[in-house]
mmCIF file of N, CA and C in Angstrom:
data_model
loop_
_atom_site.group_PDB
_atom_site.id
_atom_site.type_symbol
_atom_site.label_atom_id
_atom_site.label_comp_id
_atom_site.label_asym_id
_atom_site.label_seq_id
_atom_site.Cartn_x
_atom_site.Cartn_y
_atom_site.Cartn_z
ATOM 1 N N MET A 1 0.833 -1.163 0.000
ATOM 2 C CA MET A 1 0.000 0.000 0.000
ATOM 3 C C MET A 1 0.883 1.232 0.000
ATOM 4 N N GLN A 2 0.524 2.245 -0.754
ATOM 5 C CA GLN A 2 1.300 3.476 -0.824
ATOM 6 C C GLN A 2 0.561 4.546 -0.056
ATOM 7 N N ILE A 3 1.284 5.238 0.822
ATOM 8 C CA ILE A 3 0.706 6.312 1.622
ATOM 9 C C ILE A 3 1.474 7.578 1.319
ATOM 10 N N ASN A 4 0.770 8.631 0.955
ATOM 11 C CA ASN A 4 1.415 9.904 0.652
ATOM 12 C C ASN A 4 1.479 10.748 1.904
ATOM 13 N N GLY A 5 2.667 11.264 2.176
ATOM 14 C CA GLY A 5 2.873 12.119 3.332
ATOM 15 C C GLY A 5 2.498 13.548 3.028
ATOM 16 N N SER A 6 2.424 14.354 4.049
ATOM 17 C CA SER A 6 2.045 15.752 3.875
ATOM 18 C C SER A 6 3.123 16.556 3.169
ATOM 19 N N ASN A 7 4.358 16.067 3.174
ATOM 20 C CA ASN A 7 5.439 16.801 2.535
ATOM 21 C C ASN A 7 5.742 16.283 1.135
ATOM 22 N N GLY A 8 4.809 15.542 0.524
ATOM 23 C CA GLY A 8 4.984 15.085 -0.847
ATOM 24 C C GLY A 8 5.679 13.745 -0.972
ATOM 25 N N THR A 9 6.100 13.145 0.141
ATOM 26 C CA THR A 9 6.744 11.848 0.067
ATOM 27 C C THR A 9 5.692 10.759 0.104
ATOM 28 N N SER A 10 6.048 9.583 -0.334
ATOM 29 C CA SER A 10 5.115 8.470 -0.269
ATOM 30 C C SER A 10 5.843 7.239 0.223
ATOM 31 N N MET A 11 5.111 6.425 0.952
ATOM 32 C CA MET A 11 5.653 5.193 1.501
ATOM 33 C C MET A 11 4.858 4.037 0.917
ATOM 34 N N ILE A 12 5.513 2.912 0.697
ATOM 35 C CA ILE A 12 4.824 1.745 0.189
ATOM 36 C C ILE A 12 4.851 0.666 1.258
ATOM 37 N N LEU A 13 3.665 0.200 1.608
ATOM 38 C CA LEU A 13 3.537 -0.889 2.564
ATOM 39 C C LEU A 13 3.075 -2.115 1.801
ATOM 40 N N SER A 14 3.680 -3.237 2.054
ATOM 41 C CA SER A 14 3.223 -4.454 1.408
ATOM 42 C C SER A 14 2.446 -5.269 2.418
ATOM 43 N N SER A 15 1.421 -5.925 1.945
ATOM 44 C CA SER A 15 0.589 -6.730 2.815
ATOM 45 C C SER A 15 0.997 -8.186 2.685
ATOM 46 N N PRO A 16 1.535 -8.811 3.757
ATOM 47 C CA PRO A 16 1.992 -10.181 3.656
ATOM 48 C C PRO A 16 0.851 -11.164 3.440
ATOM 49 N N SER A 17 -0.328 -10.871 3.952
ATOM 50 C CA SER A 17 -1.458 -11.776 3.791
ATOM 51 C C SER A 17 -2.479 -11.134 2.878
ATOM 52 N N SER A 18 -2.225 -11.187 1.601
ATOM 53 C CA SER A 18 -3.073 -10.552 0.615
ATOM 54 C C SER A 18 -4.345 -11.363 0.422
ATOM 55 N N PRO A 19 -5.524 -10.734 0.516
ATOM 56 C CA PRO A 19 -6.760 -11.466 0.392
ATOM 57 C C PRO A 19 -7.099 -11.869 -1.038
ATOM 58 N N SER A 20 -6.529 -11.224 -2.007
ATOM 59 C CA SER A 20 -6.820 -11.541 -3.393
ATOM 60 C C SER A 20 -5.529 -11.905 -4.105
ATOM 61 N N PRO A 21 -5.654 -12.508 -5.296
ATOM 62 C CA PRO A 21 -4.440 -12.844 -6.041
ATOM 63 C C PRO A 21 -3.622 -11.611 -6.398
ATOM 64 N N GLN A 22 -4.314 -10.509 -6.637
ATOM 65 C CA GLN A 22 -3.578 -9.285 -6.934
ATOM 66 C C GLN A 22 -2.963 -8.760 -5.649
ATOM 67 N N SER A 23 -1.809 -8.192 -5.778
ATOM 68 C CA SER A 23 -1.119 -7.653 -4.607
ATOM 69 C C SER A 23 -1.824 -6.401 -4.112
ATOM 70 N N GLN A 24 -1.936 -6.271 -2.799
ATOM 71 C CA GLN A 24 -2.537 -5.090 -2.188
ATOM 72 C C GLN A 24 -1.512 -3.976 -2.023
ATOM 73 N N SER A 25 -0.289 -4.204 -2.469
ATOM 74 C CA SER A 25 0.794 -3.268 -2.179
ATOM 75 C C SER A 25 0.659 -1.932 -2.904
ATOM 76 N N HIS A 26 -0.191 -1.860 -3.925
ATOM 77 C CA HIS A 26 -0.309 -0.606 -4.672
ATOM 78 C C HIS A 26 -1.589 0.147 -4.337
ATOM 79 N N GLN A 27 -2.327 -0.327 -3.351
ATOM 80 C CA GLN A 27 -3.553 0.356 -2.976
ATOM 81 C C GLN A 27 -3.256 1.428 -1.941
ATOM 82 N N ARG A 28 -4.024 2.472 -1.987
ATOM 83 C CA ARG A 28 -3.843 3.591 -1.065
ATOM 84 C C ARG A 28 -5.002 3.670 -0.099
ATOM 85 N N LEU A 29 -4.728 4.246 1.053
ATOM 86 C CA LEU A 29 -5.808 4.563 1.970
ATOM 87 C C LEU A 29 -6.633 5.679 1.352
ATOM 88 N N ARG A 30 -7.888 5.726 1.695
ATOM 89 C CA ARG A 30 -8.745 6.809 1.203
ATOM 90 C C ARG A 30 -8.303 8.133 1.819
ATOM 91 N N LEU A 31 -8.456 9.204 1.074
ATOM 92 C CA LEU A 31 -8.164 10.524 1.627
ATOM 93 C C LEU A 31 -9.257 10.961 2.585
ATOM 94 N N ASN A 32 -10.499 10.595 2.260
ATOM 95 C CA ASN A 32 -11.649 10.938 3.092
ATOM 96 C C ASN A 32 -12.310 9.640 3.544
ATOM 97 N N PRO A 33 -12.858 9.624 4.741
ATOM 98 C CA PRO A 33 -13.471 8.382 5.226
ATOM 99 C C PRO A 33 -14.723 8.016 4.436
ATOM 100 N N ASN A 34 -14.972 6.723 4.358
ATOM 101 C CA ASN A 34 -16.180 6.216 3.721
ATOM 102 C C ASN A 34 -17.286 6.257 4.771
ATOM 103 N N THR A 35 -18.122 7.268 4.715
ATOM 104 C CA THR A 35 -19.150 7.453 5.743
ATOM 105 C C THR A 35 -20.300 6.458 5.580
ATOM 106 N N ASN A 36 -20.431 5.830 4.414
ATOM 107 C CA ASN A 36 -21.481 4.838 4.202
ATOM 108 C C ASN A 36 -21.127 3.476 4.787
ATOM 109 N N HIS A 37 -19.863 3.279 5.098
ATOM 110 C CA HIS A 37 -19.401 1.991 5.620
ATOM 111 C C HIS A 37 -19.565 1.948 7.132
ATOM 112 N N ASN A 38 -20.120 0.845 7.628
ATOM 113 C CA ASN A 38 -20.233 0.634 9.072
ATOM 114 C C ASN A 38 -19.069 -0.234 9.507
ATOM 115 N N PRO A 39 -18.082 0.337 10.188
ATOM 116 C CA PRO A 39 -16.913 -0.445 10.585
ATOM 117 C C PRO A 39 -17.266 -1.481 11.642
ATOM 118 N N GLU A 40 -16.450 -2.503 11.708
ATOM 119 C CA GLU A 40 -16.661 -3.572 12.679
ATOM 120 C C GLU A 40 -16.213 -3.111 14.058
ATOM 121 N N ASN A 41 -16.674 -3.832 15.064
ATOM 122 C CA ASN A 41 -16.312 -3.536 16.442
ATOM 123 C C ASN A 41 -15.102 -4.392 16.815
ATOM 124 N N TYR A 42 -14.062 -3.758 17.350
ATOM 125 C CA TYR A 42 -12.824 -4.456 17.704
ATOM 126 C C TYR A 42 -12.619 -4.513 19.216
ATOM 127 N N GLU A 43 -13.674 -4.235 19.987
ATOM 128 C CA GLU A 43 -13.579 -4.208 21.448
ATOM 129 C C GLU A 43 -13.223 -5.576 22.032
ATOM 130 N N ASP A 44 -13.655 -6.663 21.381
ATOM 131 C CA ASP A 44 -13.437 -8.000 21.935
ATOM 132 C C ASP A 44 -12.032 -8.538 21.700
ATOM 133 N N LEU A 45 -11.242 -7.863 20.870
ATOM 134 C CA LEU A 45 -9.880 -8.314 20.587
ATOM 135 C C LEU A 45 -8.890 -7.627 21.518
ATOM 136 N N HIS A 46 -7.842 -8.336 21.864
ATOM 137 C CA HIS A 46 -6.767 -7.744 22.669
ATOM 138 C C HIS A 46 -5.724 -7.197 21.695
ATOM 139 N N LEU A 47 -5.816 -5.896 21.451
ATOM 140 C CA LEU A 47 -4.968 -5.252 20.444
ATOM 141 C C LEU A 47 -3.978 -4.315 21.112
ATOM 142 N N GLU A 48 -2.919 -4.007 20.378
ATOM 143 C CA GLU A 48 -1.861 -3.130 20.895
ATOM 144 C C GLU A 48 -2.369 -1.708 21.119
ATOM 145 N N PHE A 49 -3.262 -1.250 20.242
ATOM 146 C CA PHE A 49 -3.791 0.108 20.316
ATOM 147 C C PHE A 49 -5.261 0.065 20.713
ATOM 148 N N ASN A 50 -5.794 1.199 21.047
ATOM 149 C CA ASN A 50 -7.193 1.331 21.416
ATOM 150 C C ASN A 50 -8.073 0.841 20.261
ATOM 151 N N PRO A 51 -9.094 0.031 20.544
ATOM 152 C CA PRO A 51 -9.969 -0.476 19.475
ATOM 153 C C PRO A 51 -10.660 0.620 18.673
ATOM 154 N N CYS A 52 -10.859 1.792 19.269
ATOM 155 C CA CYS A 52 -11.474 2.906 18.531
ATOM 156 C C CYS A 52 -10.611 3.356 17.355
ATOM 157 N N ILE A 53 -9.306 3.208 17.503
ATOM 158 C CA ILE A 53 -8.399 3.586 16.417
ATOM 159 C C ILE A 53 -8.616 2.669 15.220
ATOM 160 N N TYR A 54 -8.776 1.380 15.481
ATOM 161 C CA TYR A 54 -9.019 0.421 14.398
ATOM 162 C C TYR A 54 -10.363 0.703 13.724
ATOM 163 N N THR A 55 -11.364 1.024 14.522
ATOM 164 C CA THR A 55 -12.683 1.330 13.968
ATOM 165 C C THR A 55 -12.605 2.564 13.075
ATOM 166 N N SER A 56 -11.899 3.575 13.517
ATOM 167 C CA SER A 56 -11.757 4.793 12.709
ATOM 168 C C SER A 56 -10.935 4.538 11.448
ATOM 169 N N LEU A 57 -9.852 3.800 11.590
ATOM 170 C CA LEU A 57 -8.980 3.529 10.438
ATOM 171 C C LEU A 57 -9.686 2.692 9.391
ATOM 172 N N GLU A 58 -10.612 1.829 9.804
ATOM 173 C CA GLU A 58 -11.311 0.981 8.840
ATOM 174 C C GLU A 58 -12.083 1.805 7.817
ATOM 175 N N ARG A 59 -12.565 2.956 8.198
ATOM 176 C CA ARG A 59 -13.306 3.821 7.262
ATOM 177 C C ARG A 59 -12.408 4.356 6.135
ATOM 178 N N TYR A 60 -11.108 4.327 6.346
ATOM 179 C CA TYR A 60 -10.167 4.826 5.343
ATOM 180 C C TYR A 60 -9.578 3.715 4.475
ATOM 181 N N LEU A 61 -9.930 2.472 4.743
ATOM 182 C CA LEU A 61 -9.376 1.364 3.961
ATOM 183 C C LEU A 61 -9.893 1.408 2.534
ATOM 184 N N PRO A 62 -9.105 0.883 1.583
ATOM 185 C CA PRO A 62 -9.574 0.810 0.192
ATOM 186 C C PRO A 62 -10.812 -0.078 0.095
ATOM 187 N N ALA A 63 -11.616 0.120 -0.944
ATOM 188 C CA ALA A 63 -12.871 -0.616 -1.101
ATOM 189 C C ALA A 63 -12.660 -2.130 -1.105
ATOM 190 N N SER A 64 -11.585 -2.604 -1.698
ATOM 191 C CA SER A 64 -11.357 -4.049 -1.758
ATOM 192 C C SER A 64 -11.042 -4.637 -0.388
ATOM 193 N N MET A 65 -10.541 -3.828 0.536
ATOM 194 C CA MET A 65 -10.227 -4.320 1.875
ATOM 195 C C MET A 65 -11.462 -4.360 2.775
ATOM 196 N N LEU A 66 -12.519 -3.686 2.399
ATOM 197 C CA LEU A 66 -13.718 -3.647 3.232
ATOM 198 C C LEU A 66 -14.478 -4.963 3.209
ATOM 199 N N THR A 67 -14.263 -5.782 2.200
ATOM 200 C CA THR A 67 -15.012 -7.027 2.058
ATOM 201 C C THR A 67 -14.265 -8.250 2.593
ATOM 202 N N VAL A 68 -13.040 -8.094 3.039
ATOM 203 C CA VAL A 68 -12.263 -9.231 3.540
ATOM 204 C C VAL A 68 -12.635 -9.522 4.988
ATOM 205 N N THR A 69 -12.099 -10.597 5.517
ATOM 206 C CA THR A 69 -12.421 -10.983 6.896
ATOM 207 C C THR A 69 -11.884 -9.965 7.889
ATOM 208 N N ARG A 70 -12.457 -10.003 9.070
ATOM 209 C CA ARG A 70 -12.052 -9.054 10.110
ATOM 210 C C ARG A 70 -10.587 -9.246 10.493
ATOM 211 N N GLN A 71 -10.129 -10.473 10.542
ATOM 212 C CA GLN A 71 -8.734 -10.739 10.923
ATOM 213 C C GLN A 71 -7.758 -10.162 9.895
ATOM 214 N N LEU A 72 -8.089 -10.272 8.607
ATOM 215 C CA LEU A 72 -7.221 -9.681 7.579
ATOM 216 C C LEU A 72 -7.188 -8.160 7.698
ATOM 217 N N LYS A 73 -8.347 -7.569 8.007
ATOM 218 C CA LYS A 73 -8.386 -6.115 8.213
ATOM 219 C C LYS A 73 -7.503 -5.722 9.399
ATOM 220 N N VAL A 74 -7.615 -6.492 10.493
ATOM 221 C CA VAL A 74 -6.822 -6.201 11.684
ATOM 222 C C VAL A 74 -5.337 -6.298 11.368
ATOM 223 N N ASP A 75 -4.930 -7.352 10.672
ATOM 224 C CA ASP A 75 -3.519 -7.516 10.313
ATOM 225 C C ASP A 75 -3.035 -6.358 9.444
ATOM 226 N N TYR A 76 -3.861 -5.970 8.495
ATOM 227 C CA TYR A 76 -3.523 -4.877 7.580
ATOM 228 C C TYR A 76 -3.381 -3.560 8.346
ATOM 229 N N MET A 77 -4.323 -3.296 9.258
ATOM 230 C CA MET A 77 -4.287 -2.060 10.032
ATOM 231 C C MET A 77 -3.157 -2.078 11.064
ATOM 232 N N LYS A 78 -2.841 -3.258 11.620
ATOM 233 C CA LYS A 78 -1.712 -3.366 12.550
ATOM 234 C C LYS A 78 -0.415 -2.966 11.863
ATOM 235 N N GLU A 79 -0.245 -3.403 10.628
ATOM 236 C CA GLU A 79 0.962 -3.069 9.869
ATOM 237 C C GLU A 79 1.069 -1.557 9.670
ATOM 238 N N ILE A 80 -0.043 -0.937 9.343
ATOM 239 C CA ILE A 80 -0.049 0.518 9.150
ATOM 240 C C ILE A 80 0.255 1.233 10.470
ATOM 241 N N LEU A 81 -0.432 0.820 11.526
ATOM 242 C CA LEU A 81 -0.245 1.475 12.822
ATOM 243 C C LEU A 81 1.153 1.265 13.382
ATOM 244 N N ALA A 82 1.702 0.091 13.178
ATOM 245 C CA ALA A 82 3.051 -0.171 13.679
ATOM 246 C C ALA A 82 4.066 0.727 12.997
ATOM 247 N N ARG A 83 3.815 1.039 11.765
ATOM 248 C CA ARG A 83 4.768 1.848 11.013
ATOM 249 C C ARG A 83 4.610 3.345 11.270
ATOM 250 N N TYR A 84 3.379 3.809 11.433
ATOM 251 C CA TYR A 84 3.139 5.248 11.498
ATOM 252 C C TYR A 84 2.650 5.754 12.847
ATOM 253 N N TYR A 85 2.127 4.903 13.690
ATOM 254 C CA TYR A 85 1.558 5.367 14.949
ATOM 255 C C TYR A 85 2.451 5.050 16.141
ATOM 256 N N SER A 86 3.286 4.046 16.002
ATOM 257 C CA SER A 86 4.139 3.664 17.128
ATOM 258 C C SER A 86 5.340 4.596 17.228
ATOM 259 N N PRO A 87 5.898 4.760 18.430
ATOM 260 C CA PRO A 87 7.034 5.670 18.619
ATOM 261 C C PRO A 87 8.258 5.275 17.802
ATOM 262 N N GLN A 88 8.467 3.992 17.573
ATOM 263 C CA GLN A 88 9.655 3.594 16.826
ATOM 264 C C GLN A 88 9.367 3.448 15.333
ATOM 265 N N GLY A 89 8.254 3.961 14.880
ATOM 266 C CA GLY A 89 7.865 3.832 13.484
ATOM 267 C C GLY A 89 8.513 4.868 12.581
ATOM 268 N N GLU A 90 8.081 4.833 11.355
ATOM 269 C CA GLU A 90 8.590 5.727 10.316
ATOM 270 C C GLU A 90 8.294 7.188 10.645
ATOM 271 N N ARG A 91 7.155 7.421 11.245
ATOM 272 C CA ARG A 91 6.762 8.791 11.570
ATOM 273 C C ARG A 91 7.759 9.446 12.526
ATOM 274 N N ASP A 92 8.204 8.701 13.519
ATOM 275 C CA ASP A 92 9.186 9.215 14.477
ATOM 276 C C ASP A 92 10.518 9.493 13.792
ATOM 277 N N ARG A 93 10.925 8.605 12.901
ATOM 278 C CA ARG A 93 12.174 8.793 12.186
ATOM 279 C C ARG A 93 12.130 10.058 11.334
ATOM 280 N N VAL A 94 11.024 10.292 10.664
ATOM 281 C CA VAL A 94 10.876 11.491 9.832
ATOM 282 C C VAL A 94 10.923 12.743 10.703
ATOM 283 N N GLN A 95 10.255 12.693 11.863
ATOM 284 C CA GLN A 95 10.255 13.850 12.763
ATOM 285 C C GLN A 95 11.651 14.140 13.289
ATOM 286 N N ARG A 96 12.385 13.100 13.683
ATOM 287 C CA ARG A 96 13.757 13.303 14.165
ATOM 288 C C ARG A 96 14.645 13.862 13.061
ATOM 289 N N HIS A 97 14.454 13.397 11.832
ATOM 290 C CA HIS A 97 15.243 13.913 10.712
ATOM 291 C C HIS A 97 14.923 15.389 10.468
ATOM 292 N N ARG A 98 13.644 15.748 10.565
ATOM 293 C CA ARG A 98 13.225 17.142 10.390
ATOM 294 C C ARG A 98 13.865 18.032 11.454
ATOM 295 N N GLU A 99 13.869 17.561 12.707
ATOM 296 C CA GLU A 99 14.493 18.323 13.793
ATOM 297 C C GLU A 99 16.001 18.440 13.601
ATOM 298 N N TYR A 100 16.628 17.379 13.126
ATOM 299 C CA TYR A 100 18.066 17.390 12.862
ATOM 300 C C TYR A 100 18.406 18.411 11.774
ATOM 301 N N ARG A 101 17.630 18.424 10.697
ATOM 302 C CA ARG A 101 17.853 19.403 9.625
ATOM 303 C C ARG A 101 17.674 20.824 10.136
ATOM 304 N N GLN A 102 16.648 21.048 10.961
ATOM 305 C CA GLN A 102 16.407 22.386 11.509
ATOM 306 C C GLN A 102 17.556 22.817 12.402
ATOM 307 N N THR A 103 18.124 21.898 13.175
ATOM 308 C CA THR A 103 19.277 22.217 14.030
ATOM 309 C C THR A 103 20.472 22.629 13.187
ATOM 310 N N ILE A 104 20.695 21.933 12.102
ATOM 311 C CA ILE A 104 21.802 22.282 11.206
ATOM 312 C C ILE A 104 21.578 23.654 10.597
ATOM 313 N N ILE A 105 20.372 23.921 10.131
ATOM 314 C CA ILE A 105 20.077 25.218 9.511
ATOM 315 C C ILE A 105 20.247 26.348 10.516
ATOM 316 N N GLU A 106 19.784 26.134 11.751
ATOM 317 C CA GLU A 106 19.899 27.174 12.778
ATOM 318 C C GLU A 106 21.342 27.431 13.190
ATOM 319 N N SER A 107 22.166 26.396 13.167
ATOM 320 C CA SER A 107 23.550 26.576 13.598
ATOM 321 C C SER A 107 24.483 26.966 12.451
ATOM 322 N N TYR A 108 23.986 26.988 11.225
ATOM 323 C CA TYR A 108 24.810 27.356 10.077
ATOM 324 C C TYR A 108 25.108 28.850 10.119
ATOM 325 N N GLN A 109 26.364 29.197 10.023
ATOM 326 C CA GLN A 109 26.763 30.596 10.006
ATOM 327 C C GLN A 109 27.163 30.977 8.581
ATOM 328 N N PRO A 110 26.500 31.954 7.984
ATOM 329 C CA PRO A 110 26.855 32.359 6.619
ATOM 330 C C PRO A 110 28.271 32.953 6.577
ATOM 331 N N LEU A 111 28.990 32.665 5.507
ATOM 332 C CA LEU A 111 30.371 33.123 5.378
ATOM 333 C C LEU A 111 30.461 34.612 5.060
ATOM 334 N N HIS A 112 29.625 35.085 4.179
ATOM 335 C CA HIS A 112 29.706 36.480 3.728
ATOM 336 C C HIS A 112 28.373 37.163 4.013
ATOM 337 N N ARG A 113 28.280 37.787 5.173
ATOM 338 C CA ARG A 113 27.026 38.428 5.588
ATOM 339 C C ARG A 113 26.639 39.599 4.688
ATOM 340 N N GLU A 114 27.583 40.225 4.063
ATOM 341 C CA GLU A 114 27.264 41.380 3.207
ATOM 342 C C GLU A 114 26.406 40.989 2.007
ATOM 343 N N LEU A 115 26.446 39.703 1.622
ATOM 344 C CA LEU A 115 25.597 39.241 0.520
ATOM 345 C C LEU A 115 24.119 39.311 0.894
ATOM 346 N N TYR A 116 23.809 39.200 2.169
ATOM 347 C CA TYR A 116 22.422 39.219 2.611
ATOM 348 C C TYR A 116 21.902 40.641 2.819
ATOM 349 N N THR A 117 22.793 41.636 2.868
ATOM 350 C CA THR A 117 22.359 43.004 3.120
ATOM 351 C C THR A 117 22.519 43.913 1.908
ATOM 352 N N MET A 118 23.226 43.478 0.901
ATOM 353 C CA MET A 118 23.447 44.354 -0.260
ATOM 354 C C MET A 118 22.216 44.410 -1.155
ATOM 355 N N ASN A 119 22.129 45.458 -1.909
ATOM 356 C CA ASN A 119 21.038 45.659 -2.853
ATOM 357 C C ASN A 119 21.479 45.102 -4.211
ATOM 358 N N PRO A 120 20.899 44.032 -4.690
ATOM 359 C CA PRO A 120 21.357 43.420 -5.935
ATOM 360 C C PRO A 120 21.194 44.340 -7.152
ATOM 361 N N GLU A 121 20.190 45.209 -7.130
ATOM 362 C CA GLU A 121 19.962 46.120 -8.244
ATOM 363 C C GLU A 121 21.152 47.075 -8.434
ATOM 364 N N THR A 122 21.586 47.664 -7.349
ATOM 365 C CA THR A 122 22.706 48.588 -7.457
ATOM 366 C C THR A 122 24.020 47.854 -7.764
ATOM 367 N N PHE A 123 24.181 46.654 -7.267
ATOM 368 C CA PHE A 123 25.410 45.911 -7.523
ATOM 369 C C PHE A 123 25.508 45.537 -9.006
ATOM 370 N N PHE A 124 24.450 44.930 -9.551
ATOM 371 C CA PHE A 124 24.512 44.471 -10.926
ATOM 372 C C PHE A 124 24.401 45.605 -11.931
ATOM 373 N N CYS A 125 23.685 46.663 -11.598
ATOM 374 C CA CYS A 125 23.595 47.797 -12.504
ATOM 375 C C CYS A 125 24.918 48.525 -12.603
ATOM 376 N N SER A 126 25.668 48.566 -11.534
ATOM 377 C CA SER A 126 26.971 49.240 -11.571
ATOM 378 C C SER A 126 27.951 48.457 -12.445
ATOM 379 N N ILE A 127 27.818 47.156 -12.530
ATOM 380 C CA ILE A 127 28.708 46.350 -13.367
ATOM 381 C C ILE A 127 28.297 46.442 -14.837
ATOM 382 N N ILE A 128 27.018 46.364 -15.122
ATOM 383 C CA ILE A 128 26.510 46.360 -16.493
ATOM 384 C C ILE A 128 26.520 47.764 -17.080
ATOM 385 N N CYS A 129 26.117 48.751 -16.344
ATOM 386 C CA CYS A 129 25.970 50.118 -16.861
ATOM 387 C C CYS A 129 27.274 50.830 -16.988
#
């Protein structure tokens, strides 16, 4: 499954237990929830995350995933949540990288400060004219 990030990046998740012969690896989560779909109740399962999260995430599953068994949906959603919702997931890595880049930018000292204060019009016109 491919998920597009807010910064234009995309991640591909593969589903090890594909319900159909075609691979689910190229399907995307919906951008908007399917309000016509009644998600299943996951309260009776002992899951890593709150069952309400699974119920909410089910509304964003692709149409082909809505018709599979509940266990396949749970496995599929666990894979997504483990990667993006858990502290050691991809989301945390991206955030740490963003903070690292910001630290570098903040600590970078420009070599020639006069380049940031000069008027380019007067500089280039004096050379050309």
